[in-house]
mmCIF file with all atom_site columns, C-alpha atoms in Angstrom:
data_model
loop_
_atom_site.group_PDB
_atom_site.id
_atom_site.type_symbol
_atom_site.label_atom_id
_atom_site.label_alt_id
_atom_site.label_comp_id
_atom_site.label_asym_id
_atom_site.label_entity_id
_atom_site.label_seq_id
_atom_site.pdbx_PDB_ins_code
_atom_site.Cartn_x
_atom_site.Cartn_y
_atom_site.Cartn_z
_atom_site.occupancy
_atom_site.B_iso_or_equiv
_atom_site.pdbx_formal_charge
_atom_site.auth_seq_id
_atom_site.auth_comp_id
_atom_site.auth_asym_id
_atom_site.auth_atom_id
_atom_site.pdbx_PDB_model_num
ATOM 1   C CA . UNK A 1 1   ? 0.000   0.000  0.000  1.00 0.00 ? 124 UNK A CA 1
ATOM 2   C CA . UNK A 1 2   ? 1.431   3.755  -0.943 1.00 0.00 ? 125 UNK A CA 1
ATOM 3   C CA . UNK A 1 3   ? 1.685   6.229  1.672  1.00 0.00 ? 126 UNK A CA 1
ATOM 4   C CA . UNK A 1 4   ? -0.454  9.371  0.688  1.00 0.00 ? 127 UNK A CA 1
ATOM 5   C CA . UNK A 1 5   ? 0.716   12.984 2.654  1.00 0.00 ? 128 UNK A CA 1
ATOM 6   C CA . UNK A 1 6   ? -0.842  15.924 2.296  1.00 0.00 ? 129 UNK A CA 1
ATOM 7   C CA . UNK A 1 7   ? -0.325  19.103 4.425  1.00 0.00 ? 130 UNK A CA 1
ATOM 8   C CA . UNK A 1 8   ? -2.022  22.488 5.245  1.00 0.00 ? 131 UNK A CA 1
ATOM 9   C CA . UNK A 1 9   ? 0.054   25.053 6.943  1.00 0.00 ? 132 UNK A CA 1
ATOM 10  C CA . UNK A 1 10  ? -1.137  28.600 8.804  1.00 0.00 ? 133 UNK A CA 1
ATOM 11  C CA . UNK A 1 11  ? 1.369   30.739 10.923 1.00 0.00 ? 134 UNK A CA 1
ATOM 12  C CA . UNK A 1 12  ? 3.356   28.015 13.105 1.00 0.00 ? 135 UNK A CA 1
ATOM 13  C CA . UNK A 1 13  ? 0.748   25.328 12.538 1.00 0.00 ? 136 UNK A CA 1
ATOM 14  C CA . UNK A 1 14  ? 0.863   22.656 10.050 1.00 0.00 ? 137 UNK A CA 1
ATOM 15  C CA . UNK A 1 15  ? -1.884  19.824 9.746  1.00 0.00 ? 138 UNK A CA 1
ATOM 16  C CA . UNK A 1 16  ? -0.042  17.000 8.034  1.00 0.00 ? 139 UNK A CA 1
ATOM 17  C CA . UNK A 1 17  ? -2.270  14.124 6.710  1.00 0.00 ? 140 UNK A CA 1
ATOM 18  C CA . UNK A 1 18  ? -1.062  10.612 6.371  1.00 0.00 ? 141 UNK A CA 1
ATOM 19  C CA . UNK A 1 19  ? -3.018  8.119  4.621  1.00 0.00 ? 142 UNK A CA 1
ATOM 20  C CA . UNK A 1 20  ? -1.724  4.302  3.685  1.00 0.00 ? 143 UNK A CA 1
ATOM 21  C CA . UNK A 1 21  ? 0.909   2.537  5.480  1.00 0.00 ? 144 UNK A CA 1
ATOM 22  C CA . UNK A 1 22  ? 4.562   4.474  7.269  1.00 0.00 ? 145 UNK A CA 1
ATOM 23  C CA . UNK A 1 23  ? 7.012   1.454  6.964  1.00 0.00 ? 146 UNK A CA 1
ATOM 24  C CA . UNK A 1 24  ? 10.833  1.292  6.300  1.00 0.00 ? 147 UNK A CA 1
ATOM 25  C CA . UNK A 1 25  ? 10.185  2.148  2.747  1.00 0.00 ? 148 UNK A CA 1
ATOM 26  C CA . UNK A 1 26  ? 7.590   5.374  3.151  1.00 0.00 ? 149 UNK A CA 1
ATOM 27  C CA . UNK A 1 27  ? 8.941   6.335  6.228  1.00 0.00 ? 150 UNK A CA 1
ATOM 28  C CA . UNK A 1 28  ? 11.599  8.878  4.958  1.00 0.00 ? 151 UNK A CA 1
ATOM 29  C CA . UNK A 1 29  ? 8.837   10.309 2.749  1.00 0.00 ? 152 UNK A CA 1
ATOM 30  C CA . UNK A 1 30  ? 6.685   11.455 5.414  1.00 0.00 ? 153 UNK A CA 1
ATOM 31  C CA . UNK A 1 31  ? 9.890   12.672 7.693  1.00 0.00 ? 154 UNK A CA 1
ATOM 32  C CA . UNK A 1 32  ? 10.841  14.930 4.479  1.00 0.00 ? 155 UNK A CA 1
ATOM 33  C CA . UNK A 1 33  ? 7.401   16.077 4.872  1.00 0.00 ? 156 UNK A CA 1
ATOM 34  C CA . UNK A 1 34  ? 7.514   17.159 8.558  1.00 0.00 ? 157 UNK A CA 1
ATOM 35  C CA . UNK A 1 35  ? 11.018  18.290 8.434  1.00 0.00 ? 158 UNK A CA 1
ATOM 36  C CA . UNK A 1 36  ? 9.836   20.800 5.472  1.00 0.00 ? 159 UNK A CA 1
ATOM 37  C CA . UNK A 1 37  ? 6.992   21.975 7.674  1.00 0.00 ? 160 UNK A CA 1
ATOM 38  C CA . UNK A 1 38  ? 9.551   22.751 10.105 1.00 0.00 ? 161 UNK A CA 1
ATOM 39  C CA . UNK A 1 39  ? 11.786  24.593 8.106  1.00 0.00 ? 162 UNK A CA 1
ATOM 40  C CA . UNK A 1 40  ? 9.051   26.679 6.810  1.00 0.00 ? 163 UNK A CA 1
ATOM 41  C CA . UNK A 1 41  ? 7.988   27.839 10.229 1.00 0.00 ? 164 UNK A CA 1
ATOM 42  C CA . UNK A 1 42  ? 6.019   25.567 11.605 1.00 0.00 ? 165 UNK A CA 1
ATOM 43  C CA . UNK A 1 43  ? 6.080   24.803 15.348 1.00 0.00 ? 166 UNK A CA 1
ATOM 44  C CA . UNK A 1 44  ? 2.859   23.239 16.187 1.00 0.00 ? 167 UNK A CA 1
ATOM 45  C CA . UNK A 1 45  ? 2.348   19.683 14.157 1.00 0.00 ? 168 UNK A CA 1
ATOM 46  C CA . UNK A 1 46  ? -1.167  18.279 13.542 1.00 0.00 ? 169 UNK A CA 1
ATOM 47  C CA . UNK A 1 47  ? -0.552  14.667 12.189 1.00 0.00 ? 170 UNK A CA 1
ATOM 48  C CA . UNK A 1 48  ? -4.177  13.546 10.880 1.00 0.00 ? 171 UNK A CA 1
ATOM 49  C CA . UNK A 1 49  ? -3.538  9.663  11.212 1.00 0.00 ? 172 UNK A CA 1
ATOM 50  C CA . UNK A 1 50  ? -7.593  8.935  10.488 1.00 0.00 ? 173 UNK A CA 1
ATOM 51  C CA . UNK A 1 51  ? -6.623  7.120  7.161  1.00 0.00 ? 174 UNK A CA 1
ATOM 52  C CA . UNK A 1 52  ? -3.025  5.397  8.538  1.00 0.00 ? 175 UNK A CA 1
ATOM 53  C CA . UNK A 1 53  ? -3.553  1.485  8.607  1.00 0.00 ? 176 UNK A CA 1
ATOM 54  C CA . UNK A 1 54  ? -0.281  0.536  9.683  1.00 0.00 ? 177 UNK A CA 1
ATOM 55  C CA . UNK A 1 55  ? 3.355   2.012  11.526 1.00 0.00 ? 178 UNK A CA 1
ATOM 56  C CA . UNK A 1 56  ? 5.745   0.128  12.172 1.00 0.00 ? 179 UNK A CA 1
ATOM 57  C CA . UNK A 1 57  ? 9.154   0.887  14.218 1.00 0.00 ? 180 UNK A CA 1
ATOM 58  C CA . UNK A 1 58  ? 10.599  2.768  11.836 1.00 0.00 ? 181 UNK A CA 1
ATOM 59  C CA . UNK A 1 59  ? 7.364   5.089  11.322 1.00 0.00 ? 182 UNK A CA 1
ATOM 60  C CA . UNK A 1 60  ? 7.323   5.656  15.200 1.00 0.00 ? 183 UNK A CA 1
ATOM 61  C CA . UNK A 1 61  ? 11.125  7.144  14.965 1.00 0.00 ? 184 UNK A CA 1
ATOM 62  C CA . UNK A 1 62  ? 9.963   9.685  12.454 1.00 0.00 ? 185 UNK A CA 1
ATOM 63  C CA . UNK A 1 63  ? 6.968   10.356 14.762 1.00 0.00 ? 186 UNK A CA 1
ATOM 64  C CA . UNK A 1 64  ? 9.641   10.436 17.731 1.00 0.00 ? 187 UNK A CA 1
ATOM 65  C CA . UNK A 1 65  ? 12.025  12.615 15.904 1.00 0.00 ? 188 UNK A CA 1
ATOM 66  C CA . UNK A 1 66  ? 9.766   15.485 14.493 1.00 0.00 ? 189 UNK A CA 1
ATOM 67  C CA . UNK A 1 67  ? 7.981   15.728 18.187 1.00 0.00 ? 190 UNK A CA 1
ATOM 68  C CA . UNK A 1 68  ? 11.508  16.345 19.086 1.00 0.00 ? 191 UNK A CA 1
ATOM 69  C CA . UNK A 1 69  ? 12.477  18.699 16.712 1.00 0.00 ? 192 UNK A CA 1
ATOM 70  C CA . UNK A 1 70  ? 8.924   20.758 17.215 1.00 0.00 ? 193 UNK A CA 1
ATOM 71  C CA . UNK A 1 71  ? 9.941   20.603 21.056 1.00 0.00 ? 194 UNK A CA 1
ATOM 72  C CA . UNK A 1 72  ? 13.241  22.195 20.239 1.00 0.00 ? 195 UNK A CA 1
ATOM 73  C CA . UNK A 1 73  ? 11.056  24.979 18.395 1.00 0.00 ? 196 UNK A CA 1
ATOM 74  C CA . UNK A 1 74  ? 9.062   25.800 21.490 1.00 0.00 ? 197 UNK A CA 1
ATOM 75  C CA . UNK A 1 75  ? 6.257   23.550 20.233 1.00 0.00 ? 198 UNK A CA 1
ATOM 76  C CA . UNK A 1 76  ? 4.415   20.152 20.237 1.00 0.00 ? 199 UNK A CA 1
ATOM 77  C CA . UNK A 1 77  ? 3.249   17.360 18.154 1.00 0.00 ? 200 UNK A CA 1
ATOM 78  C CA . UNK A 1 78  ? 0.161   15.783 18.306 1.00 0.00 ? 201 UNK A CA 1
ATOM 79  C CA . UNK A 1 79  ? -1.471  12.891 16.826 1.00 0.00 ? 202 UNK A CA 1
ATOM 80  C CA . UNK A 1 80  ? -5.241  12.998 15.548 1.00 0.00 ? 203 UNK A CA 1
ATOM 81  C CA . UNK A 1 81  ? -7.634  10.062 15.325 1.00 0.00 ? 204 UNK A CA 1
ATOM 82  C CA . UNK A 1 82  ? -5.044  7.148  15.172 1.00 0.00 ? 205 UNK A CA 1
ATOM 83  C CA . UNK A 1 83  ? -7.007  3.893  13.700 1.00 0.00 ? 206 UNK A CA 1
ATOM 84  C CA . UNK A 1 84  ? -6.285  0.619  16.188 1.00 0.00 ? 207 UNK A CA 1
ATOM 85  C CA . UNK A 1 85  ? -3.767  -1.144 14.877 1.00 0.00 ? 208 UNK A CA 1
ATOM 86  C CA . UNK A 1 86  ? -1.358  2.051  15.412 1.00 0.00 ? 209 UNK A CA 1
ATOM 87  C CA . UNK A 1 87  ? -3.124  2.870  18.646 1.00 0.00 ? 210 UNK A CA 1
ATOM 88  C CA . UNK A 1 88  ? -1.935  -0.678 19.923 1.00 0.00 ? 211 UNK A CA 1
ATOM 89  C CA . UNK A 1 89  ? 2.047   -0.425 18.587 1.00 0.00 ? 212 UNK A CA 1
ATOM 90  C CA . UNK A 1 90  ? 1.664   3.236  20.505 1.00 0.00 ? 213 UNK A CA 1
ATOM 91  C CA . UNK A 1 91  ? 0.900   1.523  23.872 1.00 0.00 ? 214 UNK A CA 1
ATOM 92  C CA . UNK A 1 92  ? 2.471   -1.389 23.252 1.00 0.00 ? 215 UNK A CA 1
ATOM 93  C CA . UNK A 1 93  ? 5.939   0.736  23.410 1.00 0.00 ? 216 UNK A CA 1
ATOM 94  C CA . UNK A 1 94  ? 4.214   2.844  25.995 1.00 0.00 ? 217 UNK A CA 1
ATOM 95  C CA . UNK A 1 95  ? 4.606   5.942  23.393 1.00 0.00 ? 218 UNK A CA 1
ATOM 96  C CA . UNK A 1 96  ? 1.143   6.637  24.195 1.00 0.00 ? 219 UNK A CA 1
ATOM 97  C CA . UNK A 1 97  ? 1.816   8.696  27.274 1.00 0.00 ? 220 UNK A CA 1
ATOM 98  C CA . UNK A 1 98  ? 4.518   10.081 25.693 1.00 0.00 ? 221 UNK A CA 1
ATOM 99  C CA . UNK A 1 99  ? 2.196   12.020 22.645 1.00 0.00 ? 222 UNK A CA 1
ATOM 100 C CA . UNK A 1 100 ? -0.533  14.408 22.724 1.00 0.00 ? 223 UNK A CA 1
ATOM 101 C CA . UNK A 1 101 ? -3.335  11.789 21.308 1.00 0.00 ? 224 UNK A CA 1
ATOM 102 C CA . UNK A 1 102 ? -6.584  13.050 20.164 1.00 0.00 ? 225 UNK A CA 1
ATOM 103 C CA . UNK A 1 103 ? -9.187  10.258 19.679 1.00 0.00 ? 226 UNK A CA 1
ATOM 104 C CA . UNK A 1 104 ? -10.836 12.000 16.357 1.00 0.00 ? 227 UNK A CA 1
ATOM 105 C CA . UNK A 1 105 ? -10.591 14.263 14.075 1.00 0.00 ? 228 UNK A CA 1
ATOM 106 C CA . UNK A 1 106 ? -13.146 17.016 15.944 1.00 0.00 ? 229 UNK A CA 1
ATOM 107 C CA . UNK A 1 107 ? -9.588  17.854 17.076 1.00 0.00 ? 230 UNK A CA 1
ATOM 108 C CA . UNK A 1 108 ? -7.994  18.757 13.525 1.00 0.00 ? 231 UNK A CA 1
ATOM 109 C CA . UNK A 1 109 ? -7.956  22.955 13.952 1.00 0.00 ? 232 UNK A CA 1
ATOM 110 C CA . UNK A 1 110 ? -8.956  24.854 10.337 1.00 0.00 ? 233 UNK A CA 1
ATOM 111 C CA . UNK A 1 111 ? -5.743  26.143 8.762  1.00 0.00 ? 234 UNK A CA 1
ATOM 112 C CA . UNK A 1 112 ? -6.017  27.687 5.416  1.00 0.00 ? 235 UNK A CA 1
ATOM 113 C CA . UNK A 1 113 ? -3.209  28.449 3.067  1.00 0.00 ? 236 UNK A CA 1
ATOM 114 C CA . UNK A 1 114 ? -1.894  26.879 0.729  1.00 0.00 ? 237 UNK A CA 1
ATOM 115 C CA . UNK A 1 115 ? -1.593  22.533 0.339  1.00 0.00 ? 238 UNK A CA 1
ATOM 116 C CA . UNK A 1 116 ? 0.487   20.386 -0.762 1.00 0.00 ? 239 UNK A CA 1
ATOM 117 C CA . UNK A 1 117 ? 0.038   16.817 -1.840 1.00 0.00 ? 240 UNK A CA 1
ATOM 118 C CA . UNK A 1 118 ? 2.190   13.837 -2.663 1.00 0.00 ? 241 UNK A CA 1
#
């Protein structure tokens, strides 16, 4: 299965949407994708994971490292509306009480400008 990522950006918050599977081989994909959104001013990242079916280890490390790097930045990352199967490797590692988890997408705030999809 592809991975599909499309993100919205306004002011220091970018809504990043992931749909399809983060594995070894889409992984870098969506961690060029966050790392860009960081780089263009972003602090705040809004991952939409409503549509993810599957992340695996190397996934989580992306997840790990741009919640780092939005720290670093004076702000957060938070995951939206994660579908079971990645709600169970998140507590299985215990990495749920590590994010900010929001159980569905009423959570998603409405940034405009411009998106990009890929």
């Amino acid at each position: 299965m592809e991975l599909k990522i499309s993100s919205r950006s306004q002011d220091d918050l970018a809504v990043v949407t992931v749909g399809g599977e983060i594995d070894l081989y889409t992984a870098p994909r969506l961690r060029d994708e966050l790392i860009a959104a960081l780089d263009e001013g972003a602090r705040r990242l809004v991952i939409d994971m409503s549509s993810t079916e599957f992340c695996d280890s190397t996934g989580i490390s992306v997840l790990l490292s741009a919640m780092k790097r939005s720290r670093d930045k004076g702000g957060d990352l938070e995951l939206v509306a994660p579908k079971p199967a990645v709600m169970k490797v998140l507590e299985v590692t215990g990495l749920h009480e590590v994010f900010v988890i929001h159980p569905d997408t009423d959570a998603l705030p409405v940034a405009a400008g411009t998106g990009t999809a890929s």
